[in-house]
C-alpha cells in the first residue's frame, strides 16, 4: 500500500503499526554497521557495563571511549539535574541496555529516556564531544488535536513559551554540567490547563549551537505536527518536550489520550531521517491499548466485493434508509449473518470526518446496549461501515405510531429506558474513554428482536480526555428538541448535554408524544419539556402518561420516571444528575428525588397564540425562537434507520 495515497484511517493504522516496532531508541542507519563478534561489539558491551558507574562518579555527566582505532567506541552518559546518584545510575543502565538491544549492529545510536527525570546515552564510532549533532532525530506526538477554535490563541501562547524557555535556557551556560542548558517553564493557556515545556542540550555544545538545535526542533514540530496536544523531539545534542500537563522525565505521566480523530501523517521532508510516530507513550497500558485497537482494526476490515455481494451490489430493494452522510443497506454475509451497511456518500467531505470518527470510536466499544460495528471497508472511493443488523427498526418507529405504540407496554418501555441508561453510562464512564454521543434521540435508538434498545450513530460522538469535562464547538450539530440550551446557544457540550437529551427521551417514551406535537397545544407556544413542567407545577404529572399504558399498579413508578426525566432537563447543566446517579434513581425506589428546577427551553405563557409571534421574555436565550420555529430539524442530517 502506497503511503502517499493511503486514506487517512489506514494511515492511522499504519502509524500504529510502525509505532509498535519503533520505540524511542534512535539507531543511526546512515553511520555504518558492525558484526556481532567484532571488536567494536565487544567495546560497546564493555562500556555498557561501566557507563552507569562512570556517570555517577562524574556528577551525572560523562564522556569517554573504549578500545583501539579503528574500533573505538565513544560514549556519553548524562542525567538531568535533580537525579540522585542511584536513580541516575539506574536510568543510564536501563537506557544503555535498551540501546544495545534495539540497535544491535549500528555503530551510532542514542536516546533520551527516563521516568522521573531525563537521561541521555549516546554511542558513536566518531568522537563527538563539542560537536553539534542534529541527526538522527525522532518526533513523538500526541495524536489528539487542539480544538480548532482555540488554536490561534493556543499558538501565540505556545510560540511565546518556546522562545522564552529557549532564551532562559541558553543563559544557564555557566552552572554545573548537568544543570547547564536545562530549563522547564509553564504558561497558562485559555481553554486548557498549563502548557509545560522541558528543554535540554548536552553541555558540550556552545550556546549558539544549543539554540540552533532547539529552534530546529520547535520548527520541525510546528511544521509537521502543528495543532497537536503534545510532543517530544529527540536529537543527539538536544531534547524538547511539551505537554498540556506537568511532567518531569520523558515517559512519566504519559497517558495516551484516545485519538478524537486519527492523525494525518505529513510526509517528512525528503532525505530527513525522521521517524514519525504517534506514540507519545511507552508503558504497559499504552501498548495494551494500541494492540487492542490494532487487533480490532485488523479483524474488522471487509473486502469491498464481500459487501457488494452481501447487499446485491447496493440494490434499491436492500436500502433501509437515507441520510446526509449516505445510505444504509441491509445485507447478508456468506455465512448468513445479517448486516446493516452504511455507505458514505462519495462526495461529502464532512462525511469522511464522521466516518473516521465512527470507526475509531465504535471499534473500541463493546456493550449490549450499543450497536456493534462489525467492520469497515475502504476501497477506492467507497467508505463503508458494517454494523450488526438490528431487526426491529428504531424507537421512533414504534413510539410515534398510533397503532404500533400499543405494543409498548410499561414493562417494555421501562426496559428500553433501562437499556438506554446503561448504554450511555458505558459511554460516559465505563468504557475507559469518556464519550459524548451528542445526538441521542428516538430515531437513534434501535430495537433488537427482544425489543432491547441499542444506541446507534456515533458520527458526531466526541471522545473526551479523562480530565476534560466541557468542550466548546462552533459547529453545533444535533437535533433540536433534544439539545440543551447551553449547547444551542454557546456550543458547549459535556456529559450533561447527553443527560438533557436522555431526559427528553424519557419524557417521550412515557408520553408517546413527539415534543413537536406540542407545537400549538392548547393554543400556546409549547414544547414537551414546557408541557411536562406545567403538569409538574399543577401536580398532575399523571396526565402525561400515554393512555395505552394501562398498568395501574405501576402508576407511581411511571410518575417517578417522569420526575427523573424532569431532573435531566433542568436548565442549569450542573443541576442535572450524572448517568450513574440516574441509574441509581431508576433502580432504587427508596432514593428520594430532588425537586426539579425549571427546564431548559421553558416557554412561559404569553397572550399570543401564534408561536412565531411570541415575544421572548427578557434574559431568555434568543435561540429559543429558532428552536421553536424549526420543527423536526436535524441540523446535521443523520442516517435514519
Ligand atoms: C549491559 O550491562 C548490564 C549491567 O552489567 C547488563 O545487565 C546487560 O545485560 C548489558 N546489556 C547488554 C545488551 O549486554
Ligand atoms: C569507566 O570506568 C572504568 C573504571 O570503573 C574504566 O575502566 C573505564 O575505562 C571507564 N570508561 C568507560 C568509557 O567506561
Ligand atoms: C544487522 O542486524 C540485523 C538483525 O540482527 C540483520 O538482519 C542485518 O543483516 C544486520 N546488518 C548488517 C549490515 O550486519
Ligand atoms: C553564556 O550566555 C551569555 C548570554 O546568552 C553569553 O553572552 C555568553 O557568551 C555565554 N557563554 C558561553 C560560555 O557560552
Ligand atoms: C467555552 O466558551 C465559554 C463562553 O462561551 C467560556 O466561558 C468557556 O471558558 C469555554 N470553555 C472552554 C473549555 O473552552
Ligand atoms: C498553572 O501554573 C500556575 C503557575 O504558573 C499555577 O499557579 C496554576 O495552578 C497552574 N494551573 C494548573 C491548572 O495546573
Ligand atoms: C457490482 O457492480 C459492479 C459494477 O458496478 C460489477 O463489476 C460487479 O460484478 C457487481 N457485483 C455483483 C455481486 O453484482
Ligand atoms: C459471519 O461473519 C462475520 C464477519 O466475518 C462474523 O462477525 C460473524 O461472527 C460470522 N457469523 C457466523 C455465524 O459465523
Ligand atoms: C421484533 O423482531 C422479531 C424478530 O424479527 C419479531 O419476531 C418480533 O415480532 C418483533 N417485535 C415487534 C414488536 O415488532
Ligand atoms: C421535537 O422532537 C423531534 C423528534 O422527536 C425533533 O425532531 C424536533 O425538532 C423537536 N421539536 C421541538 C420544537 O423541540
Ligand atoms: C392544571 O389543573 C387545572 C385544574 O386541575 C386544569 O384545569 C388545567 O387544565 C391544568 N393545566 C394543565 C396544563 O394541565
PDB file of C-alpha atoms in Angstrom, residues 243-343:
ATOM      1  CA  UNK A 243       2.514  18.782  27.126  1.00  0.00           C
ATOM      2  CA  UNK A 244      -0.753  20.129  28.462  1.00  0.00           C
ATOM      3  CA  UNK A 245       0.084  18.709  31.867  1.00  0.00           C
ATOM      4  CA  UNK A 246       3.159  18.683  34.053  1.00  0.00           C
ATOM      5  CA  UNK A 247       5.801  16.026  33.661  1.00  0.00           C
ATOM      6  CA  UNK A 248       9.447  15.716  34.531  1.00  0.00           C
ATOM      7  CA  UNK A 249      11.121  12.980  32.521  1.00  0.00           C
ATOM      8  CA  UNK A 250      10.296  11.621  29.139  1.00  0.00           C
ATOM      9  CA  UNK A 251       7.851   8.895  29.856  1.00  0.00           C
ATOM     10  CA  UNK A 252       6.346   9.751  33.200  1.00  0.00           C
ATOM     11  CA  UNK A 253       2.684  10.685  33.411  1.00  0.00           C
ATOM     12  CA  UNK A 254       2.325   9.938  29.777  1.00  0.00           C
ATOM     13  CA  UNK A 255      -1.142   8.856  29.049  1.00  0.00           C
ATOM     14  CA  UNK A 256      -2.470   8.055  25.681  1.00  0.00           C
ATOM     15  CA  UNK A 257      -5.446  10.296  25.256  1.00  0.00           C
ATOM     16  CA  UNK A 258      -7.598   8.480  22.755  1.00  0.00           C
ATOM     17  CA  UNK A 259      -7.419   9.891  19.295  1.00  0.00           C
ATOM     18  CA  UNK A 260     -10.504  12.007  18.733  1.00  0.00           C
ATOM     19  CA  UNK A 261      -9.650  11.943  15.117  1.00  0.00           C
ATOM     20  CA  UNK A 262      -6.869   9.958  13.571  1.00  0.00           C
ATOM     21  CA  UNK A 263      -3.772  11.969  12.827  1.00  0.00           C
ATOM     22  CA  UNK A 264      -2.831  12.553   9.255  1.00  0.00           C
ATOM     23  CA  UNK A 265       0.832  11.855   8.920  1.00  0.00           C
ATOM     24  CA  UNK A 266       2.562  14.567   6.993  1.00  0.00           C
ATOM     25  CA  UNK A 267       5.277  13.171   4.798  1.00  0.00           C
ATOM     26  CA  UNK A 268       8.648  14.082   6.239  1.00  0.00           C
ATOM     27  CA  UNK A 269      10.733  16.362   4.049  1.00  0.00           C
ATOM     28  CA  UNK A 270      12.781  14.300   1.648  1.00  0.00           C
ATOM     29  CA  UNK A 271      16.009  12.831   2.942  1.00  0.00           C
ATOM     30  CA  UNK A 272      15.333  13.733   6.554  1.00  0.00           C
ATOM     31  CA  UNK A 273      15.753  10.541   8.526  1.00  0.00           C
ATOM     32  CA  UNK A 274      12.881  11.320  10.819  1.00  0.00           C
ATOM     33  CA  UNK A 275      10.753   8.595  12.136  1.00  0.00           C
ATOM     34  CA  UNK A 276       7.323   9.948  12.736  1.00  0.00           C
ATOM     35  CA  UNK A 277       5.091   8.112  15.108  1.00  0.00           C
ATOM     36  CA  UNK A 278       2.055   8.985  17.089  1.00  0.00           C
ATOM     37  CA  UNK A 279       3.475   7.253  20.086  1.00  0.00           C
ATOM     38  CA  UNK A 280       3.805   9.723  22.901  1.00  0.00           C
ATOM     39  CA  UNK A 281       3.793   6.904  25.336  1.00  0.00           C
ATOM     40  CA  UNK A 282       5.680   3.904  26.434  1.00  0.00           C
ATOM     41  CA  UNK A 283       4.382   1.737  29.182  1.00  0.00           C
ATOM     42  CA  UNK A 284       2.122  -1.226  29.511  1.00  0.00           C
ATOM     43  CA  UNK A 285      -1.241   0.464  29.271  1.00  0.00           C
ATOM     44  CA  UNK A 286      -0.375   2.283  26.148  1.00  0.00           C
ATOM     45  CA  UNK A 287       0.807  -0.818  24.377  1.00  0.00           C
ATOM     46  CA  UNK A 288      -2.175  -2.792  25.567  1.00  0.00           C
ATOM     47  CA  UNK A 289      -4.470  -0.141  24.167  1.00  0.00           C
ATOM     48  CA  UNK A 290      -2.533   0.026  20.969  1.00  0.00           C
ATOM     49  CA  UNK A 291      -2.623  -3.706  20.477  1.00  0.00           C
ATOM     50  CA  UNK A 292      -6.302  -3.693  21.203  1.00  0.00           C
ATOM     51  CA  UNK A 293      -7.066  -1.031  18.630  1.00  0.00           C
ATOM     52  CA  UNK A 294      -4.856  -2.731  16.135  1.00  0.00           C
ATOM     53  CA  UNK A 295      -6.330  -6.133  16.718  1.00  0.00           C
ATOM     54  CA  UNK A 296      -9.818  -4.772  16.366  1.00  0.00           C
ATOM     55  CA  UNK A 297      -8.943  -2.744  13.305  1.00  0.00           C
ATOM     56  CA  UNK A 298      -7.242  -5.672  11.600  1.00  0.00           C
ATOM     57  CA  UNK A 299     -10.033  -8.055  12.251  1.00  0.00           C
ATOM     58  CA  UNK A 300     -12.764  -5.788  11.015  1.00  0.00           C
ATOM     59  CA  UNK A 301     -11.687  -4.880   7.539  1.00  0.00           C
ATOM     60  CA  UNK A 302     -14.007  -6.178   4.858  1.00  0.00           C
ATOM     61  CA  UNK A 303     -13.283  -6.627   1.200  1.00  0.00           C
ATOM     62  CA  UNK A 304     -15.489  -4.426  -0.946  1.00  0.00           C
ATOM     63  CA  UNK A 305     -16.503  -7.455  -3.011  1.00  0.00           C
ATOM     64  CA  UNK A 306     -17.823  -9.190   0.087  1.00  0.00           C
ATOM     65  CA  UNK A 307     -20.080  -6.258   0.811  1.00  0.00           C
ATOM     66  CA  UNK A 308     -21.187  -5.851  -2.785  1.00  0.00           C
ATOM     67  CA  UNK A 309     -22.224  -9.466  -2.743  1.00  0.00           C
ATOM     68  CA  UNK A 310     -23.936  -9.114   0.634  1.00  0.00           C
ATOM     69  CA  UNK A 311     -26.049  -6.164  -0.473  1.00  0.00           C
ATOM     70  CA  UNK A 312     -26.687  -7.363  -4.044  1.00  0.00           C
ATOM     71  CA  UNK A 313     -24.497  -4.516  -5.222  1.00  0.00           C
ATOM     72  CA  UNK A 314     -26.319  -1.969  -3.066  1.00  0.00           C
ATOM     73  CA  UNK A 315     -29.603  -2.675  -4.757  1.00  0.00           C
ATOM     74  CA  UNK A 316     -32.502  -0.341  -4.142  1.00  0.00           C
ATOM     75  CA  UNK A 317     -34.551  -3.144  -2.643  1.00  0.00           C
ATOM     76  CA  UNK A 318     -31.955  -3.546   0.105  1.00  0.00           C
ATOM     77  CA  UNK A 319     -31.993   0.089   1.066  1.00  0.00           C
ATOM     78  CA  UNK A 320     -33.052   0.717   4.649  1.00  0.00           C
ATOM     79  CA  UNK A 321     -32.702   4.465   4.764  1.00  0.00           C
ATOM     80  CA  UNK A 322     -31.058   7.598   3.517  1.00  0.00           C
ATOM     81  CA  UNK A 323     -29.158  10.187   5.456  1.00  0.00           C
ATOM     82  CA  UNK A 324     -26.986  13.185   4.863  1.00  0.00           C
ATOM     83  CA  UNK A 325     -23.813  11.142   5.087  1.00  0.00           C
ATOM     84  CA  UNK A 326     -25.041   8.351   2.894  1.00  0.00           C
ATOM     85  CA  UNK A 327     -27.376   5.428   2.559  1.00  0.00           C
ATOM     86  CA  UNK A 328     -27.969   2.416   4.757  1.00  0.00           C
ATOM     87  CA  UNK A 329     -28.425  -1.002   3.181  1.00  0.00           C
ATOM     88  CA  UNK A 330     -29.407  -4.339   4.527  1.00  0.00           C
ATOM     89  CA  UNK A 331     -27.096  -7.182   3.599  1.00  0.00           C
ATOM     90  CA  UNK A 332     -26.352 -10.807   4.266  1.00  0.00           C
ATOM     91  CA  UNK A 333     -22.824 -12.151   4.552  1.00  0.00           C
ATOM     92  CA  UNK A 334     -21.850 -15.520   3.057  1.00  0.00           C
ATOM     93  CA  UNK A 335     -22.185 -17.167   6.463  1.00  0.00           C
ATOM     94  CA  UNK A 336     -25.764 -15.975   6.842  1.00  0.00           C
ATOM     95  CA  UNK A 337     -25.118 -13.071   9.232  1.00  0.00           C
ATOM     96  CA  UNK A 338     -27.397 -10.136   8.538  1.00  0.00           C
ATOM     97  CA  UNK A 339     -25.734  -6.748   8.483  1.00  0.00           C
ATOM     98  CA  UNK A 340     -26.590  -3.091   8.020  1.00  0.00           C
ATOM     99  CA  UNK A 341     -24.135  -1.325   5.745  1.00  0.00           C
ATOM    100  CA  UNK A 342     -23.729   2.408   5.896  1.00  0.00           C
ATOM    101  CA  UNK A 343     -22.375   3.676   2.600  1.00  0.00           C
TER     102      UNK A 343
END
